[in-house]
Short mmCIF file of C-alpha atoms in Angstrom, two decimals:
data_model
loop_
_atom_site.label_atom_id
_atom_site.label_comp_id
_atom_site.label_asym_id
_atom_site.label_seq_id
_atom_site.Cartn_x
_atom_site.Cartn_y
_atom_site.Cartn_z
CA MET A 72 3.35 -11.83 4.16
CA THR A 73 6.37 -10.00 2.68
CA ILE A 74 5.26 -8.84 -0.80
CA LYS A 75 8.04 -8.69 -3.37
CA GLN A 76 6.16 -8.45 -6.61
CA TYR A 77 3.04 -6.43 -7.55
CA ALA A 78 0.90 -6.33 -10.63
CA VAL A 79 -1.30 -3.46 -11.41
CA ILE A 80 -4.23 -4.00 -13.86
CA GLY A 81 -5.67 -0.79 -15.27
CA LEU A 82 -3.22 1.91 -16.13
CA GLY A 83 -5.39 4.96 -15.83
CA ARG A 84 -4.40 7.83 -13.50
CA PHE A 85 -5.04 5.90 -10.36
CA GLY A 86 -3.21 2.67 -11.52
CA VAL A 87 -0.21 4.50 -12.67
CA SER A 88 -0.02 6.48 -9.53
CA VAL A 89 0.17 3.41 -7.41
CA ALA A 90 2.39 1.55 -9.89
CA ARG A 91 4.73 4.57 -10.01
CA LYS A 92 5.12 4.96 -6.25
CA LEU A 93 5.91 1.14 -5.79
CA TYR A 94 8.42 1.18 -8.59
CA GLU A 95 10.27 4.23 -7.21
CA ALA A 96 10.56 2.34 -4.04
CA GLY A 97 12.41 -0.39 -5.86
CA ILE A 98 9.61 -2.80 -6.03
CA GLU A 99 9.17 -5.08 -9.06
CA VAL A 100 5.76 -4.00 -10.72
CA LEU A 101 4.07 -5.32 -13.64
CA GLY A 102 1.68 -3.03 -15.49
CA ILE A 103 -1.22 -4.48 -17.50
CA ASP A 104 -3.94 -2.80 -19.56
CA ILE A 105 -6.05 -3.86 -22.43
CA ASN A 106 -5.29 -0.36 -24.07
CA GLU A 107 -1.87 -0.43 -25.92
CA GLU A 108 -1.42 3.25 -25.63
CA LYS A 109 -1.88 3.31 -22.00
CA VAL A 110 0.70 0.41 -21.62
CA GLU A 111 3.15 2.44 -23.61
CA ASP A 112 2.53 5.55 -21.46
CA ALA A 113 3.12 3.64 -18.39
CA GLU A 114 6.37 1.95 -19.38
CA PRO A 115 8.56 4.55 -17.62
CA TYR A 116 6.91 3.91 -14.28
CA VAL A 117 6.82 0.00 -14.12
CA THR A 118 9.38 -2.86 -14.44
CA HIS A 119 7.32 -4.44 -17.18
CA ALA A 120 4.27 -3.50 -19.06
CA VAL A 121 2.04 -5.73 -21.17
CA VAL A 122 -1.25 -5.51 -23.17
CA ALA A 123 -3.82 -8.18 -22.06
CA ASP A 124 -7.49 -8.64 -21.50
CA THR A 125 -7.76 -9.72 -17.82
CA THR A 126 -11.18 -11.01 -18.14
CA GLU A 127 -9.78 -14.01 -19.79
CA GLU A 128 -8.07 -16.61 -17.68
CA LYS A 129 -5.80 -17.70 -20.66
CA ALA A 130 -4.41 -14.14 -20.88
CA LEU A 131 -3.75 -14.03 -17.14
CA ASN A 132 -1.96 -17.36 -17.19
CA SER A 133 0.21 -16.25 -20.27
CA ILE A 134 1.49 -13.30 -18.36
CA GLY A 135 2.39 -15.44 -15.31
CA ILE A 136 0.12 -13.64 -12.95
CA ARG A 137 0.42 -16.64 -10.50
CA ASN A 138 3.83 -15.37 -9.75
CA PHE A 139 2.70 -12.20 -8.15
CA ASP A 140 2.00 -11.83 -4.47
CA CYS A 141 -0.33 -8.91 -4.75
CA VAL A 142 -2.52 -7.77 -7.62
CA ILE A 143 -4.09 -4.24 -7.76
CA VAL A 144 -7.14 -4.09 -9.98
CA ALA A 145 -7.40 -0.49 -10.89
CA ILE A 146 -9.75 -0.85 -13.97
CA GLY A 147 -11.43 2.46 -14.79
CA ILE A 148 -15.15 2.67 -15.79
CA ASP A 149 -15.66 -0.88 -16.94
CA MET A 150 -17.31 -2.28 -13.79
CA GLN A 151 -18.06 -5.71 -15.42
CA SER A 152 -14.33 -6.14 -16.42
CA SER A 153 -13.37 -5.14 -12.91
CA ILE A 154 -15.53 -7.81 -11.21
CA LEU A 155 -14.68 -10.52 -13.75
CA THR A 156 -10.96 -9.74 -13.30
CA VAL A 157 -11.14 -9.98 -9.47
CA SER A 158 -13.16 -13.22 -9.62
CA LEU A 159 -10.58 -14.90 -11.94
CA LEU A 160 -7.71 -13.68 -9.74
CA LYS A 161 -9.44 -15.35 -6.71
CA GLU A 162 -9.97 -18.58 -8.53
CA ILE A 163 -6.33 -18.55 -9.70
CA GLY A 164 -5.29 -18.21 -6.09
CA ILE A 165 -3.59 -14.79 -5.81
CA LYS A 166 -2.78 -14.20 -2.18
CA LYS A 167 -3.85 -10.54 -2.03
CA ILE A 168 -6.22 -8.75 -4.34
CA ILE A 169 -6.89 -5.07 -4.05
CA ALA A 170 -9.49 -3.53 -6.17
CA LYS A 171 -10.68 -0.01 -7.11
CA ALA A 172 -14.42 0.47 -6.77
CA LEU A 173 -16.60 3.02 -8.70
CA GLY A 174 -19.14 3.15 -5.90
CA LYS A 175 -20.52 1.45 -2.76
CA ARG A 176 -22.41 -1.32 -4.57
CA HIS A 177 -19.46 -2.05 -6.84
CA GLY A 178 -17.37 -2.22 -3.84
CA GLN A 179 -19.64 -4.70 -2.13
CA VAL A 180 -19.57 -6.99 -5.15
CA LEU A 181 -15.83 -6.73 -5.39
CA GLU A 182 -15.70 -7.97 -1.78
CA LYS A 183 -18.14 -10.93 -2.50
CA VAL A 184 -16.11 -12.08 -5.47
CA GLY A 185 -12.84 -12.07 -3.62
CA ALA A 186 -11.16 -8.57 -3.14
CA ASP A 187 -9.26 -8.31 0.15
CA TRP A 188 -9.13 -4.59 0.17
CA VAL A 189 -11.55 -2.28 -1.80
CA ILE A 190 -10.37 1.18 -2.64
CA TYR A 191 -12.65 4.16 -3.27
CA PRO A 192 -10.58 6.78 -5.32
CA GLU A 193 -12.55 9.75 -3.97
CA ARG A 194 -11.27 8.76 -0.48
CA ASP A 195 -8.02 6.78 -1.26
CA MET A 196 -5.40 8.53 -3.41
CA GLY A 197 -3.19 6.13 -5.31
CA GLU A 198 -0.09 7.40 -3.55
CA ARG A 199 -1.60 6.79 -0.08
CA VAL A 200 -2.47 3.26 -1.17
CA ALA A 201 1.05 2.66 -2.33
CA ASN A 202 2.50 4.08 0.90
CA GLN A 203 0.29 1.70 3.00
CA LEU A 204 1.41 -1.27 0.80
CA LEU A 205 5.10 -0.36 1.38
CA SER A 206 4.56 0.22 5.05
CA PRO A 207 2.12 -2.39 6.30
CA ASN A 208 2.13 -0.96 9.94
CA MET A 209 1.45 2.60 8.80
CA LEU A 210 -2.11 3.73 9.45
CA ASN A 211 -2.11 7.36 8.46
CA TYR A 212 0.33 10.02 7.27
CA ILE A 213 0.59 13.77 6.46
CA GLU A 214 2.93 14.62 3.67
CA LEU A 215 5.11 17.57 4.72
CA SER A 216 7.31 17.57 1.57
CA LYS A 217 8.38 15.06 -1.14
CA GLU A 218 11.02 13.80 1.32
CA TYR A 219 9.25 14.28 4.78
CA SER A 220 6.04 13.28 6.43
CA ILE A 221 4.27 12.64 9.72
CA GLU A 222 2.94 9.02 10.01
CA GLU A 223 0.80 7.20 12.50
CA ILE A 224 2.46 3.76 12.91
CA MET A 225 1.45 0.60 14.81
CA ILE A 226 4.09 -0.38 17.32
CA PRO A 227 6.13 -3.45 16.28
CA SER A 228 5.58 -6.22 18.66
CA LYS A 229 9.26 -6.59 19.67
CA MET A 230 9.20 -3.15 21.02
CA VAL A 231 6.31 -3.65 23.55
CA GLY A 232 7.19 -3.32 27.13
CA GLN A 233 10.24 -1.09 26.50
CA SER A 234 10.68 2.62 27.18
CA LEU A 235 11.38 5.21 24.44
CA ARG A 236 14.77 5.64 26.04
CA ASP A 237 15.67 2.04 25.74
CA LEU A 238 14.35 1.76 22.25
CA ASP A 239 16.41 4.83 21.17
CA ILE A 240 14.39 5.01 17.99
CA ARG A 241 15.88 8.28 16.77
CA SER A 242 19.39 6.99 16.85
CA LYS A 243 18.64 3.59 15.35
CA TYR A 244 16.03 4.62 12.65
CA ASN A 245 16.70 8.37 12.21
CA VAL A 246 13.04 9.10 12.97
CA SER A 247 11.39 10.84 15.97
CA VAL A 248 8.35 9.97 18.09
CA ILE A 249 6.30 13.24 18.53
CA ALA A 250 3.16 11.64 20.18
CA ILE A 251 1.74 8.38 21.44
CA VAL A 252 -2.00 7.38 20.85
CA ARG A 253 -3.40 5.10 23.48
CA ASP A 254 -7.03 4.31 23.90
CA GLY A 255 -8.01 7.35 22.04
CA ASN A 256 -5.88 9.65 24.20
CA ILE A 257 -2.82 11.51 22.79
CA THR A 258 0.49 12.29 24.66
CA ILE A 259 2.33 14.94 22.92
CA LEU A 260 6.16 14.73 23.22
CA PRO A 261 6.20 11.75 25.49
CA SER A 262 8.85 11.39 28.21
CA PRO A 263 11.85 9.12 27.31
CA ASP A 264 10.78 6.88 30.27
CA GLN A 265 7.32 6.26 28.63
CA ILE A 266 6.76 2.60 28.40
CA ILE A 267 5.26 1.37 25.08
CA GLU A 268 2.25 -0.86 25.28
CA GLU A 269 0.86 -3.31 22.75
CA SER A 270 -2.04 -1.14 21.58
CA ASP A 271 0.00 2.03 21.27
CA LEU A 272 0.26 4.08 17.97
CA LEU A 273 3.33 6.17 17.42
CA VAL A 274 2.96 9.51 15.80
CA MET A 275 6.45 9.91 13.97
CA ILE A 276 8.18 12.41 11.96
CA GLY A 277 11.11 11.82 9.60
CA HIS A 278 12.38 11.16 5.98
CA ARG A 279 9.82 8.95 4.26
CA LYS A 280 12.36 6.29 3.43
CA ASP A 281 13.36 6.13 7.12
CA LEU A 282 9.75 5.91 8.18
CA THR A 283 9.15 3.11 5.67
CA ILE A 284 12.01 1.11 7.11
CA PHE A 285 10.69 1.60 10.58
CA SER A 286 7.06 0.74 9.78
CA SER A 287 8.27 -2.50 8.14
CA VAL A 288 9.86 -3.75 11.45
CA GLU A 289 8.03 -6.86 12.74
#
């Protein structure tokens, strides 16, 4: 599923971090919070920002939440509001729901009421989450600078069975393969004649925009 529009509910530090990263990548982002001050503070980092109580179905419908492909529920310390919001989004029929959990039990409840992906902020920084949303094949990454990073990326299916030489990844995508992970084993600086297999993970280095483009190849 290609996601074109995101909504972020809860504009605290975590929510704004996700929203800002998506917005800077040119994605349409709706920011939502019950706190007017937080909405105003987040306006520079989203396409649109609205004040709404997302525990009320009428409020969700009024802001057109059905039009969004993915909703990130980043509500802060109000566990009840978080759970009610996810439940309502599920009933409405949102295709992908991502929710921030305050702890393991909270996360388990979120999964039961409809969250497709539960995030634990102590483990998952907002920027990392946004990077994974933008690059669905990217599994892990190391930020080298604001512009460059090393990423572990699932091999696109159309590249299976071809050699690195034939794929000519560096020339076509402006990124470099520095290792291949296969069945738990790592091959550093693989040969150009290395044939790519279906389960391979590519460890790549390059500009973050170029890596995002490559990791979006189907």
